[in-house]
Amino acid sequence: DRAELAALMAAETWLTVDDAIAQGFADERIAAAEPAAEPDSTGQARWQLAMAKYQNKPQSFNTPQNPAGSTRSAAADALPQEAHMDPKAPASVQDADNIRKAAETAALAAESARRADIRNAFGRYSDEHRELLDTCLDDNTCSLQAAQTRLLAKLAEGVEPLRAVGGSFSAGTDSGQKFINGATQALAARSGADKREMGNEFNGMSLAGLAAHALTLSGISVKGLSGDAIARKVLATHTSSDFPTLLSNVAGKALRAAYGSFPNTWQSWAMAGEVSDFKIHPRIQMGSFNNLDTIPEGGEYKYGTLTEEYENARALTKGKAIALTRQMIVNDDLGGFNRRAQLMGRSAARSVNIDVYTLLTGGAANHGPTSVDTGQFFNETAATTAGGHANLTDTGTAITTASIALGRKKMRTQKDAGNLEVLNILPKILVCSALKEDIAWAVLNSTSDPSQSNPGKKNYAADVAKLNLVTDPFLDGINSGLSWYMFADPMDVAAFEVVFLDGNQTPFIDEAIDFDTDAMKFKVRLDYGVAMGDWRAAYLNDGA
């Protein structure tokens, strides 16, 4: 029972196998395993340091135990007598300190060697996979072999299966992957997207030279061929050459870098969502249950009511194509090819941004799209009326502390879909045109209220509202740039949503040979759609 167990623990009772079975701590004795090799001197020191503080332990516990309680080996018995501390005579402070120092020194040396081995194993991949390297170094249970396994798994991510040719694998498939990796890095360095890697055999090689190398790896002779002939041959042997994959990698790097660096602003006030297909997906708007009831002892829980409204979201495919022509290969026009890929990346990012703002400002004199309740997304009609949203100031006012306070009040007092509960949605973002950016910044950041002559009057917009400012020049073309908006945090309540197929926000690149134009085409696509969310999470002022 508990009292007996407490007494055993207080006395620091060490149990043999038979004692453990008798006390009910174990069920049965199993066959002993083969004796394990004795630990080295460092292991002995660590064990002795760890065990010195315990009392009433069996004599055999002064050295590391073999599995299943087997007797100690001859090697352990041969240890110097002073290594076996008397359990009834605790080691001196000096002895314990010496053991501790020896253990620490050995542990530090082992850890230093482990980290050095892992760094050497990563080699030239140290910069590219810095995060994985740091993870392996910081995990002191990660051995050199484990680190190598993790690195190999990382390098294998996204690698296509070996291409089959005529029922068998093409010659030099290992070299093919080495070619793709090395040539991709070399071309990225040429275009300024990466650092030049010393020792890379493909550094400085022209596009025609790389095409020739790819053809050779595929078992196609290029001996005596001109640059034009090589270009024509690589464009005619798409299915058996790694050259298209190489150029697709290069274009992908340039495109994704440009896509990621484009100053999209929709992400600040609209939510990024996910859909699994191209069907219409309903998006539920803000609703709420009735208030909680008091439940008496033994009382029954009643079901609450929930009124729901829906807007629809749907992903569509959008894309363009760029081409690497035979002439560009012959002329070694990598810069022109990369520039096209960069412009395509910016175009993809800009397309999403424009589509979001187009929906925001479209319809009924820029008061947004029509909601499923037949009301304009932004309107002044009371929310208790069908289609009324009460989230618009039509007779616009300038961006001031007072006008921000008015819009903030409108958002906070919105009710749920059943007009049951006040939702208290707080605005977090103010969105305006470039024309109004400096005025908005001053209102949101001034210590005192800019509209007051008294410098001692605190600024409500800065002290209480605390809005983040987002500016987009798209709005300069709407209502002469006067309109301004406030939105809730999209992670709380989203007024608009951009849905991406399978959540993939990165453009996809595929390559194909165009027989009619003697060019290699790279198709870029992005599957997404823009949808209305909850109008309660937004406010529009037509401005002045």
Coordinates of N, CA and C in Angstrom, one line a residue, residues 285-291 306-307 309 383 389 408-427 488 492-494 534-538:
Q285 N -19.8 32.7 -42.4 CA -19.6 34.0 -41.8 C -19.8 33.9 -40.3
M286 N -19.6 35.0 -39.7 CA -19.6 35.1 -38.2 C -21.0 34.8 -37.7
G287 N -21.1 33.8 -36.8 CA -22.4 33.5 -36.1 C -22.1 33.3 -34.6
S288 N -23.1 33.2 -33.8 CA -22.8 33.0 -32.4 C -24.0 32.2 -31.8
F289 N -23.6 31.4 -30.8 CA -24.7 30.7 -30.0 C -25.3 31.7 -29.0
N290 N -26.5 31.3 -28.5 CA -27.1 32.1 -27.4 C -26.1 32.1 -26.2
N291 N -26.4 33.0 -25.3 CA -25.6 33.0 -24.1 C -25.8 31.7 -23.3
L306 N -28.0 28.6 -33.9 CA -26.9 29.2 -34.6 C -27.4 29.6 -36.0
T307 N -27.3 30.9 -36.3 CA -27.7 31.4 -37.6 C -26.4 31.6 -38.4
E309 N -24.5 32.3 -42.3 CA -24.5 32.9 -43.6 C -23.2 32.4 -44.4
A383 N -28.0 47.0 -40.2 CA -27.8 45.6 -40.3 C -29.1 44.8 -40.0
H389 N -25.6 46.3 -44.0 CA -24.3 46.0 -43.4 C -23.8 47.0 -42.4
R408 N -14.4 52.7 -36.0 CA -14.1 51.7 -35.0 C -15.4 51.3 -34.2
K409 N -16.2 52.3 -33.9 CA -17.4 52.1 -33.2 C -18.4 51.2 -34.0
K410 N -18.5 51.5 -35.3 CA -19.3 50.8 -36.2 C -18.9 49.3 -36.2
M411 N -17.6 49.0 -36.3 CA -17.2 47.6 -36.3 C -17.4 46.9 -35.0
R412 N -17.2 47.6 -33.9 CA -17.3 47.0 -32.5 C -18.8 46.6 -32.2
T413 N -19.7 47.4 -32.8 CA -21.1 47.2 -32.4 C -21.8 46.3 -33.4
Q414 N -21.1 45.7 -34.4 CA -21.8 44.8 -35.3 C -22.3 43.5 -34.5
K415 N -23.4 43.0 -35.0 CA -24.0 41.8 -34.3 C -23.8 40.6 -35.2
D416 N -24.0 39.4 -34.7 CA -23.9 38.2 -35.4 C -25.0 38.0 -36.4
A417 N -25.0 36.9 -37.2 CA -25.9 36.7 -38.3 C -27.4 36.7 -37.8
G418 N -27.6 36.3 -36.6 CA -29.0 36.2 -36.1 C -29.4 37.5 -35.3
N419 N -28.5 38.5 -35.3 CA -28.7 39.8 -34.6 C -29.0 39.5 -33.1
L420 N -28.2 38.5 -32.6 CA -28.4 38.1 -31.2 C -27.3 38.8 -30.3
E421 N -26.1 38.7 -30.7 CA -25.0 39.2 -29.8 C -24.1 40.2 -30.5
V422 N -23.6 41.2 -29.7 CA -22.6 42.1 -30.2 C -21.3 41.4 -30.2
L423 N -20.6 41.5 -31.4 CA -19.4 40.7 -31.6 C -18.1 41.4 -31.2
N424 N -18.2 42.7 -31.0 CA -17.0 43.5 -30.5 C -15.7 43.2 -31.4
I425 N -15.9 43.3 -32.7 CA -14.8 43.1 -33.6 C -13.9 44.4 -33.7
L426 N -12.7 44.2 -33.3 CA -11.8 45.4 -33.3 C -11.0 45.6 -34.6
P427 N -11.0 46.7 -35.2 CA -10.1 47.0 -36.4 C -8.6 46.9 -36.0
A488 N -10.4 44.1 -39.6 CA -10.1 43.3 -38.4 C -8.8 42.4 -38.8
D492 N -8.5 36.6 -37.1 CA -9.6 36.6 -36.1 C -11.0 36.5 -36.9
V493 N -11.2 37.5 -37.7 CA -12.4 37.5 -38.6 C -11.9 38.1 -40.0
A494 N -12.0 37.3 -41.0 CA -11.5 37.7 -42.3 C -12.7 38.3 -43.2
D534 N -16.5 37.9 -44.3 CA -17.5 38.5 -43.4 C -17.4 40.0 -43.5
W535 N -18.5 40.7 -43.9 CA -18.6 42.1 -44.0 C -18.5 42.8 -42.7
R536 N -18.7 42.1 -41.6 CA -18.6 42.7 -40.3 C -17.2 43.0 -39.9
A537 N -16.2 42.4 -40.6 CA -14.8 42.6 -40.3 C -14.2 43.7 -41.1
A538 N -15.0 44.6 -41.7 CA -14.5 45.7 -42.6 C -15.3 46.9 -42.5

